[in-house]
Short mmCIF file of C-alpha atoms and ligand atoms in Angstrom, two decimals:
data_model
loop_
_atom_site.label_atom_id
_atom_site.label_comp_id
_atom_site.label_asym_id
_atom_site.label_seq_id
_atom_site.Cartn_x
_atom_site.Cartn_y
_atom_site.Cartn_z
CA MET A 313 0.00 0.00 0.00
CA GLU A 314 3.07 2.23 -0.19
CA ALA A 315 1.97 3.24 -3.69
CA VAL A 316 -1.43 4.32 -2.34
CA ASP A 317 0.19 6.37 0.45
CA LYS A 318 2.31 8.17 -2.13
CA LEU A 319 -0.77 8.75 -4.29
CA LEU A 320 -2.67 10.23 -1.35
CA GLU A 321 0.25 12.47 -0.43
CA TRP A 322 0.49 13.77 -4.01
CA ALA A 323 -3.30 14.03 -4.38
CA GLU A 324 -3.58 16.15 -1.24
CA THR A 325 -1.05 18.65 -2.57
CA GLU A 326 -3.12 18.82 -5.77
CA GLY A 327 -6.34 19.60 -3.90
CA VAL A 328 -8.02 16.18 -3.63
CA LYS A 329 -10.03 16.14 -0.38
CA LEU A 330 -10.78 12.87 1.37
CA ASN A 331 -13.25 13.02 4.23
CA GLY A 332 -13.37 10.03 6.58
CA ILE A 333 -12.34 7.47 3.95
CA LYS A 334 -9.15 5.70 2.94
CA PRO A 335 -8.17 3.22 0.22
CA SER A 336 -7.47 -0.24 1.67
CA LEU A 337 -6.79 -3.72 0.33
CA ILE A 338 -10.01 -5.74 0.09
CA PRO A 339 -9.74 -9.51 -0.38
CA GLY A 340 -10.90 -10.45 -3.88
CA ARG A 341 -11.48 -6.85 -4.97
CA GLY A 342 -7.99 -5.30 -5.09
CA ILE A 343 -8.08 -1.87 -3.51
CA GLY A 344 -11.36 -0.39 -2.31
CA ILE A 345 -12.50 2.61 -0.25
CA VAL A 346 -13.18 2.07 3.44
CA ALA A 347 -14.76 4.35 6.06
CA GLN A 348 -12.24 5.44 8.71
CA ARG A 349 -14.99 6.66 11.03
CA ASP A 350 -18.78 6.57 11.08
CA ILE A 351 -19.98 8.46 8.01
CA LYS A 352 -23.42 10.04 7.70
CA GLU A 353 -25.66 9.77 4.65
CA ASN A 354 -25.00 12.62 2.17
CA GLU A 355 -21.59 13.52 3.61
CA VAL A 356 -19.17 14.44 0.84
CA VAL A 357 -16.44 11.78 1.12
CA ILE A 358 -14.17 12.90 -1.71
CA THR A 359 -13.67 15.89 -3.99
CA VAL A 360 -11.34 15.74 -6.98
CA PRO A 361 -10.64 19.13 -8.62
CA HIS A 362 -11.46 19.46 -12.32
CA LYS A 363 -7.81 20.12 -13.21
CA LEU A 364 -6.90 16.52 -12.23
CA LEU A 365 -9.38 14.88 -14.60
CA ARG A 366 -7.92 13.29 -17.71
CA THR A 367 -10.47 14.04 -20.42
CA TYR A 368 -10.69 14.61 -24.16
CA ASP A 369 -10.44 18.36 -23.45
CA SER A 370 -7.31 17.99 -21.32
CA THR A 371 -5.52 15.71 -23.82
CA PRO A 372 -2.61 17.46 -25.58
CA LYS A 373 -3.77 18.86 -28.90
CA HIS A 374 -1.16 17.00 -30.98
CA ILE A 375 -2.57 13.66 -29.77
CA VAL A 376 -6.20 14.57 -30.50
CA THR A 377 -5.27 15.92 -33.94
CA ALA A 378 -3.20 12.85 -34.82
CA LEU A 379 -6.09 10.56 -33.81
CA LYS A 380 -8.90 12.09 -35.85
CA GLY A 381 -11.78 9.61 -35.99
CA CYS A 382 -10.61 7.65 -32.94
CA THR A 383 -12.94 7.11 -29.98
CA VAL A 384 -12.34 9.23 -26.84
CA HIS A 385 -11.60 5.90 -25.17
CA GLY A 386 -8.83 5.27 -27.71
CA ILE A 387 -7.48 8.82 -27.41
CA LEU A 388 -7.29 8.63 -23.60
CA ALA A 389 -5.50 5.28 -23.88
CA ALA A 390 -2.94 6.80 -26.26
CA SER A 391 -2.45 9.75 -23.92
CA VAL A 392 -1.77 7.32 -21.06
CA CYS A 393 0.88 5.59 -23.21
CA LEU A 394 2.47 8.88 -24.20
CA GLU A 395 2.41 10.59 -20.79
CA THR A 396 5.85 11.61 -19.49
CA ASP A 397 4.96 13.76 -16.45
CA PRO A 398 6.68 12.16 -13.41
CA SER A 399 3.68 12.79 -11.15
CA PHE A 400 1.61 10.57 -13.45
CA ALA A 401 3.84 7.64 -12.45
CA ILE A 402 2.63 8.07 -8.85
CA TRP A 403 -0.96 7.54 -9.96
CA LYS A 404 -0.09 4.70 -12.36
CA ALA A 405 1.68 2.80 -9.56
CA THR A 406 -1.73 2.14 -7.94
CA TRP A 407 -3.24 0.57 -11.07
CA PRO A 408 -3.59 -3.15 -11.67
CA THR A 409 -0.72 -4.85 -13.48
CA VAL A 410 -0.75 -6.50 -16.89
CA GLU A 411 -0.73 -9.83 -15.04
CA ASP A 412 -3.89 -8.78 -13.12
CA PHE A 413 -5.62 -8.09 -16.43
CA ASP A 414 -4.40 -11.42 -17.84
CA ILE A 415 -6.36 -13.09 -15.05
CA ASP A 416 -9.49 -10.95 -14.81
CA ILE A 417 -10.22 -9.55 -18.22
CA PRO A 418 -11.65 -12.03 -20.76
CA MET A 419 -10.21 -10.04 -23.69
CA ARG A 420 -6.78 -11.14 -22.37
CA TRP A 421 -7.75 -14.82 -22.04
CA PRO A 422 -6.75 -17.51 -24.53
CA LEU A 423 -9.31 -18.16 -27.26
CA GLU A 424 -10.30 -21.54 -25.80
CA LEU A 425 -11.38 -19.91 -22.52
CA ARG A 426 -13.02 -16.94 -24.20
CA ASP A 427 -15.08 -19.46 -26.12
CA LEU A 428 -16.62 -20.68 -22.85
CA VAL A 429 -18.12 -17.36 -21.70
CA PRO A 430 -21.95 -17.15 -21.81
CA HIS A 431 -23.60 -16.33 -25.12
CA TYR A 432 -24.37 -12.66 -24.39
CA ALA A 433 -20.93 -12.12 -22.83
CA LYS A 434 -19.40 -13.49 -26.04
CA ALA A 435 -21.31 -10.94 -28.12
CA LEU A 436 -19.99 -8.18 -25.84
CA LEU A 437 -16.49 -9.56 -26.12
CA VAL A 438 -16.58 -9.59 -29.92
CA LYS A 439 -17.80 -5.98 -29.91
CA GLN A 440 -15.12 -4.95 -27.42
CA GLN A 441 -12.41 -6.66 -29.45
CA GLY A 442 -13.62 -4.88 -32.61
CA LYS A 443 -13.62 -1.50 -30.87
CA PHE A 444 -10.13 -2.09 -29.52
CA GLU A 445 -8.74 -3.19 -32.90
CA ARG A 446 -10.18 -0.08 -34.62
CA ASP A 447 -8.66 2.21 -31.97
CA TRP A 448 -5.36 0.35 -32.15
CA ARG A 449 -5.09 0.65 -35.94
CA LEU A 450 -5.56 4.44 -35.75
CA CYS A 451 -3.06 4.77 -32.89
CA ARG A 452 -0.50 2.51 -34.54
CA ASP A 453 -0.67 4.58 -37.74
CA ALA A 454 -0.41 7.87 -35.81
CA PHE A 455 2.31 6.78 -33.36
CA PRO A 456 4.10 3.85 -35.02
CA HIS A 457 7.23 3.97 -32.80
CA ASP A 458 5.88 5.10 -29.44
CA PHE A 459 4.22 2.02 -27.92
CA THR A 460 3.48 -1.62 -28.66
CA LYS A 461 0.06 -3.18 -29.16
CA ASP A 462 0.33 -4.85 -25.74
CA GLN A 463 1.16 -1.54 -24.04
CA TYR A 464 -1.74 0.10 -25.83
CA MET A 465 -4.12 -2.71 -24.85
CA TYR A 466 -3.10 -2.30 -21.21
CA ALA A 467 -3.81 1.44 -21.32
CA TRP A 468 -7.07 0.83 -23.21
CA LEU A 469 -8.21 -1.61 -20.52
CA ILE A 470 -7.21 0.86 -17.79
CA VAL A 471 -9.48 3.44 -19.42
CA ASN A 472 -12.21 0.80 -19.83
CA THR A 473 -12.19 -0.32 -16.20
CA ARG A 474 -11.45 2.99 -14.44
CA SER A 475 -13.15 5.87 -16.22
CA PHE A 476 -16.17 7.86 -15.07
CA TYR A 477 -19.06 9.34 -17.00
CA HIS A 478 -18.12 12.91 -17.88
CA THR A 479 -19.16 15.47 -20.50
CA THR A 480 -18.15 18.95 -21.47
CA PRO A 481 -19.71 21.23 -24.09
CA LYS A 482 -17.03 19.90 -26.49
CA THR A 483 -17.69 16.20 -25.85
CA GLU A 484 -21.49 16.31 -25.54
CA ARG A 485 -21.82 15.63 -29.28
CA PHE A 486 -19.91 12.34 -28.97
CA HIS A 487 -21.54 8.94 -28.42
CA LYS A 488 -22.43 8.43 -24.74
CA HIS A 489 -19.82 5.65 -24.51
CA ASP A 490 -17.27 8.36 -25.19
CA HIS A 491 -18.32 10.60 -22.29
CA MET A 492 -15.44 9.58 -20.12
CA ALA A 493 -12.76 10.84 -17.77
CA LEU A 494 -10.03 9.23 -15.72
CA GLN A 495 -9.45 10.61 -12.27
CA PRO A 496 -7.05 9.76 -9.47
CA VAL A 497 -8.11 8.29 -6.10
CA SER A 498 -11.84 8.08 -6.89
CA ASP A 499 -10.88 5.40 -9.42
CA LEU A 500 -10.33 3.20 -6.34
CA PHE A 501 -14.04 2.83 -5.54
CA ASN A 502 -15.39 -0.65 -6.18
CA HIS A 503 -18.82 -1.40 -7.62
CA ALA A 504 -22.06 -2.47 -5.97
CA SER A 505 -25.57 -2.35 -7.40
CA VAL A 506 -26.39 0.35 -4.83
CA GLY A 507 -23.64 2.87 -4.22
CA CYS A 508 -22.65 6.41 -3.27
CA HIS A 509 -23.87 9.37 -5.30
CA VAL A 510 -21.46 10.91 -7.77
CA LYS A 511 -21.69 14.40 -9.24
CA TYR A 512 -19.69 17.21 -10.76
CA ASP A 513 -20.00 20.67 -9.23
CA ALA A 514 -18.03 23.91 -9.11
CA ASP A 515 -15.31 22.32 -6.92
CA GLY A 516 -14.86 19.32 -9.17
CA PHE A 517 -15.98 15.71 -9.00
CA THR A 518 -17.58 14.75 -5.68
CA ILE A 519 -18.86 11.54 -4.15
CA LEU A 520 -21.50 11.63 -1.40
CA ALA A 521 -22.30 8.75 0.96
CA ASN A 522 -25.58 7.11 -0.09
CA LYS A 523 -26.32 5.97 3.48
CA ASP A 524 -24.79 5.92 6.95
CA HIS A 525 -21.60 3.84 7.03
CA LYS A 526 -19.94 2.42 10.12
CA ALA A 527 -16.16 2.77 10.49
CA GLY A 528 -14.52 -0.14 8.65
CA GLN A 529 -17.33 -0.54 6.09
CA GLU A 530 -16.49 -0.38 2.38
CA LEU A 531 -18.06 2.42 0.34
CA TYR A 532 -19.08 1.61 -3.23
CA ILE A 533 -20.27 3.40 -6.30
CA ARG A 534 -22.47 1.86 -9.01
CA TYR A 535 -20.68 1.56 -12.35
CA GLY A 536 -24.07 1.25 -14.05
CA HIS A 537 -27.11 -1.02 -14.29
CA HIS A 538 -24.98 -3.91 -15.41
CA SER A 539 -25.56 -7.65 -15.70
CA ASN A 540 -22.82 -10.00 -14.58
CA ASP A 541 -22.03 -10.78 -18.24
CA PHE A 542 -21.30 -7.09 -18.74
CA LEU A 543 -19.31 -6.78 -15.51
CA LEU A 544 -17.27 -9.83 -16.47
CA ILE A 545 -16.36 -8.62 -19.96
CA GLU A 546 -15.90 -4.93 -19.23
CA TYR A 547 -14.53 -4.99 -15.67
CA GLY A 548 -13.33 -8.55 -15.02
CA PHE A 549 -15.50 -9.49 -12.05
CA VAL A 550 -18.95 -10.81 -11.18
CA VAL A 551 -21.13 -10.30 -8.10
CA PRO A 552 -23.52 -12.89 -6.66
CA CYS A 553 -26.68 -12.69 -8.78
CA HIS A 554 -28.92 -12.16 -5.73
CA GLU A 555 -26.85 -8.99 -5.06
CA ASN A 556 -27.30 -7.86 -8.65
CA PRO A 557 -30.86 -6.86 -9.58
CA PHE A 558 -29.62 -6.15 -13.13
CA ASP A 559 -28.34 -9.65 -13.80
CA ASP A 560 -29.77 -11.66 -16.66
CA THR A 561 -28.80 -14.34 -19.15
CA CYS A 562 -29.55 -14.75 -22.83
CA ILE A 563 -31.46 -17.84 -24.02
CA ASP A 564 -31.37 -17.11 -27.79
CA VAL A 565 -29.18 -20.15 -28.50
CA TYR A 566 -31.89 -22.44 -27.13
CA MET A 567 -35.00 -20.48 -28.08
CA CYS A 568 -34.21 -19.43 -31.66
CA PRO A 569 -33.75 -22.95 -33.14
CA ARG A 570 -37.33 -23.77 -32.05
CA PHE A 571 -38.59 -21.53 -34.87
CA THR A 572 -38.50 -22.14 -38.62
CA VAL A 573 -36.80 -19.51 -40.78
CA ALA A 574 -40.20 -18.30 -41.97
CA GLN A 575 -41.42 -18.02 -38.38
CA SER A 576 -38.28 -16.12 -37.36
CA GLU A 577 -39.07 -13.64 -40.13
CA ILE A 578 -42.59 -13.15 -38.80
CA MET A 579 -41.14 -12.59 -35.33
CA ALA A 580 -38.57 -10.14 -36.69
CA ALA A 581 -41.22 -8.24 -38.66
CA ASN A 582 -43.08 -7.81 -35.36
CA LYS A 583 -39.87 -6.79 -33.54
CA TYR A 584 -39.87 -9.85 -31.31
CA TRP A 585 -36.87 -11.74 -32.73
CA GLY A 586 -33.91 -12.42 -30.48
CA ASN A 587 -32.69 -10.86 -27.25
CA PHE A 588 -34.60 -13.47 -25.30
CA MET A 589 -33.46 -13.05 -21.69
CA VAL A 590 -34.07 -14.55 -18.27
CA ASP A 591 -33.41 -12.35 -15.26
CA ASN A 592 -33.37 -13.07 -11.55
CA ASN A 593 -37.11 -13.40 -11.40
CA ALA A 594 -38.52 -14.62 -14.65
CA PRO A 595 -38.18 -14.88 -18.40
CA CYS A 596 -38.38 -11.39 -19.91
CA TYR A 597 -41.48 -10.32 -21.81
CA ARG A 598 -39.89 -11.11 -25.20
CA SER A 599 -39.07 -14.64 -24.05
CA GLN A 600 -42.63 -15.07 -22.85
CA VAL A 601 -44.02 -13.89 -26.17
CA ALA A 602 -41.69 -16.25 -28.05
CA ALA A 603 -42.67 -19.21 -25.87
CA ARG A 604 -46.32 -18.31 -26.18
CA VAL A 605 -46.38 -18.21 -29.97
CA LEU A 606 -44.42 -21.47 -30.12
CA GLY A 607 -47.46 -23.14 -28.60
CA LEU A 608 -49.93 -21.56 -31.02
CA PRO A 609 -50.81 -21.95 -34.70
CA GLU A 610 -49.41 -19.07 -36.74
CA GLU A 611 -52.87 -17.65 -37.48
CA ASP A 612 -53.16 -16.82 -33.74
CA TRP A 613 -49.83 -14.99 -33.56
CA PRO A 614 -51.09 -11.52 -34.64
CA GLY A 615 -53.37 -11.39 -31.59
CA VAL A 616 -50.36 -12.05 -29.35
CA PHE A 617 -48.23 -9.38 -31.04
CA ALA A 618 -51.07 -6.86 -30.93
CA GLY A 619 -51.85 -7.67 -27.30
CA THR A 620 -55.51 -8.38 -28.12
CA ARG A 621 -55.48 -12.13 -27.38
CA ASP A 622 -56.47 -13.25 -23.87
CA ASP A 623 -53.33 -14.85 -22.38
CA GLY A 624 -55.14 -16.95 -19.75
CA PRO A 625 -55.83 -19.98 -21.95
CA ASP A 626 -52.24 -19.93 -23.32
CA SER A 627 -50.44 -19.68 -20.02
CA GLU A 628 -49.92 -23.39 -19.24
CA GLU A 629 -48.51 -24.12 -22.70
CA THR A 630 -46.33 -20.99 -22.54
CA LYS A 631 -44.80 -22.18 -19.26
CA ARG A 632 -44.27 -25.67 -20.71
CA GLN A 633 -42.46 -24.23 -23.75
CA LEU A 634 -40.32 -22.00 -21.53
CA ALA A 635 -39.43 -24.82 -19.15
CA PHE A 636 -38.46 -26.99 -22.15
CA VAL A 637 -36.13 -24.32 -23.54
CA LEU A 638 -34.63 -23.63 -20.10
CA ARG A 639 -34.01 -27.34 -19.56
CA LEU A 640 -31.96 -27.37 -22.77
CA TYR A 641 -29.95 -24.47 -21.36
CA GLU A 642 -29.56 -26.20 -17.99
CA LYS A 643 -28.17 -29.31 -19.70
CA ASP A 644 -25.75 -27.20 -21.69
CA ILE A 645 -24.62 -25.33 -18.54
CA ARG A 646 -23.66 -28.69 -17.03
CA ARG A 647 -21.66 -29.55 -20.17
CA ILE A 648 -19.88 -26.17 -20.21
CA MET A 649 -19.09 -26.29 -16.49
CA ASN A 650 -17.60 -29.78 -16.96
CA GLU A 651 -15.53 -28.42 -19.83
CA ILE A 652 -14.26 -25.57 -17.61
CA ALA A 653 -13.44 -28.04 -14.82
CA ARG A 654 -11.39 -30.17 -17.26
CA SER A 655 -9.69 -27.18 -18.93
CA TYR A 656 -6.08 -26.14 -18.42
CA ASP A 657 -6.43 -23.07 -20.66
CA GLY A 658 -5.47 -19.71 -19.17
CA GLU A 659 -4.93 -19.09 -15.48
CA GLU A 660 -6.66 -21.04 -12.73
CA GLU A 661 -8.15 -17.81 -11.28
CA SER A 662 -9.61 -16.95 -14.70
CA ARG A 663 -11.27 -20.36 -14.91
CA GLU A 664 -12.58 -19.88 -11.36
CA LEU A 665 -14.05 -16.49 -12.32
CA LEU A 666 -15.72 -18.09 -15.35
CA ARG A 667 -17.00 -20.97 -13.23
CA ARG A 668 -18.54 -18.47 -10.81
CA ARG A 669 -20.30 -16.71 -13.68
CA TRP A 670 -21.77 -20.01 -14.82
CA LEU A 671 -22.85 -20.86 -11.26
CA GLU A 672 -24.83 -17.62 -11.21
CA VAL A 673 -26.40 -18.45 -14.56
CA LYS A 674 -27.22 -21.97 -13.38
CA GLU A 675 -28.92 -20.62 -10.28
CA MET A 676 -30.93 -18.15 -12.34
CA ILE A 677 -32.07 -20.84 -14.78
CA GLN A 678 -32.84 -23.44 -12.13
CA THR A 679 -34.81 -20.95 -10.01
CA THR A 680 -36.79 -19.90 -13.05
CA ILE A 681 -37.54 -23.52 -14.05
CA ALA A 682 -38.64 -24.29 -10.48
CA ARG A 683 -40.95 -21.26 -10.53
CA LEU A 684 -42.45 -22.23 -13.87
CA GLU A 685 -42.99 -25.81 -12.74
CA ASP A 686 -44.28 -24.81 -9.29
CA ASP A 687 -46.88 -22.63 -10.96
CA ASP A 688 -48.11 -25.79 -12.73
CA ASP A 689 -49.23 -27.34 -9.44
C1 SAM B 1444 -12.40 1.43 -10.86
S1 SAM B 1444 -11.46 0.06 -10.36
C2 SAM B 1444 -11.76 -0.02 -8.63
C3 SAM B 1444 -10.48 -0.18 -7.83
C4 SAM B 1444 -9.79 -1.50 -7.97
N1 SAM B 1444 -10.35 -2.46 -7.03
C5 SAM B 1444 -8.31 -1.41 -7.76
O1 SAM B 1444 -7.73 -2.22 -7.04
O2 SAM B 1444 -7.68 -0.54 -8.37
C6 SAM B 1444 -12.43 -1.22 -11.07
C7 SAM B 1444 -11.90 -2.60 -10.85
O3 SAM B 1444 -12.06 -2.98 -9.49
C8 SAM B 1444 -12.47 -4.35 -9.37
N2 SAM B 1444 -13.83 -4.35 -8.77
C9 SAM B 1444 -14.69 -3.33 -8.67
N3 SAM B 1444 -15.80 -3.69 -8.01
C10 SAM B 1444 -15.66 -4.98 -7.70
C11 SAM B 1444 -16.48 -5.93 -7.02
N4 SAM B 1444 -17.68 -5.61 -6.54
N5 SAM B 1444 -16.01 -7.19 -6.88
C12 SAM B 1444 -14.79 -7.53 -7.36
N6 SAM B 1444 -13.97 -6.68 -8.02
C13 SAM B 1444 -14.39 -5.42 -8.18
C14 SAM B 1444 -12.44 -4.89 -10.77
O4 SAM B 1444 -11.18 -5.44 -11.01
C15 SAM B 1444 -12.65 -3.66 -11.63
O5 SAM B 1444 -12.14 -3.78 -12.93
#
């Protein structure tokens, strides 16, 4: 924690104000922020002055100009690679290492392990990889001799896992994914589905306690309304699904093959094709519609899509169709978890993280099946 002490010393001289909190090592979560005394709801626990934020606006002009067309994410990553200010090294020393990312971040895993992430997580991963490769190509062409692809990927993942939502009049026009800023010290807050309030005001970026905290308790912020698939791919961790009201899992792989091509086109024309999810409580509405029409002749489908057909008489068959599809998923989860248990690909901790994600999915699916079948009684 020497690196953190140095960061705090430097941060204080730069105007960062910590009030009753301190970064500490938290088992399984790296560094986190812990209350040093009892903290009252709405107390400001940290203020970071605007001048310390690393944003599109604060990036040296020659970098922004050289990277025309690059995402803000990609530009901030390049600026991290190109930074030479010695004080920046003090901040960087508190960041995770490349080896940490090799363990936690699926984009760094070998292909064989990446192949075993849940369906929706895989789609996110492919998108993330594409976004990275586009940013990298622009940066490589603009700065061919300044950093390697691996160094750039590290910086890109730092920006991905540690930036905050932030806009300025200049960046408002950009895509919301590009409204980002890096900032020291407050980038040490871990995530929970309910967390402290964050805001920008005249003094800078501030975080306010969302509730009373006892001394020794960890303070969190919420990174967003994210499922565990999203947290896994973007941030390299998962939380128990009963602690994550935003968790869900995609059942497209099991639901979609139940339809003929012609039927899938009818579904698509009615905007009901794909994105079939199950969350902590139940299949989502789209999944229910899909299961419902599966049990009906096609001439009855328009009434379902228009919401004019009475759902009472269809409900038993809908539940049966859903339970059937979810049983296919459950069987596949067992196969995938066996495959993970037998695998030697990647690091053991990465496989454990993946196994935990699948355990959450299994629990979600089994609970949902039990509910559907209980309702039958
Ligand atoms: C913004 S940083 C937070 C500080 C970080 N723990 C550290 O040591 O620097 C985000 C990273 O913290 C970790 N993290 C955040 N919330 C977590 C949680 N609830 N459980 C496990 N890891 C978490 C993940 O590695 C994530 O990518």
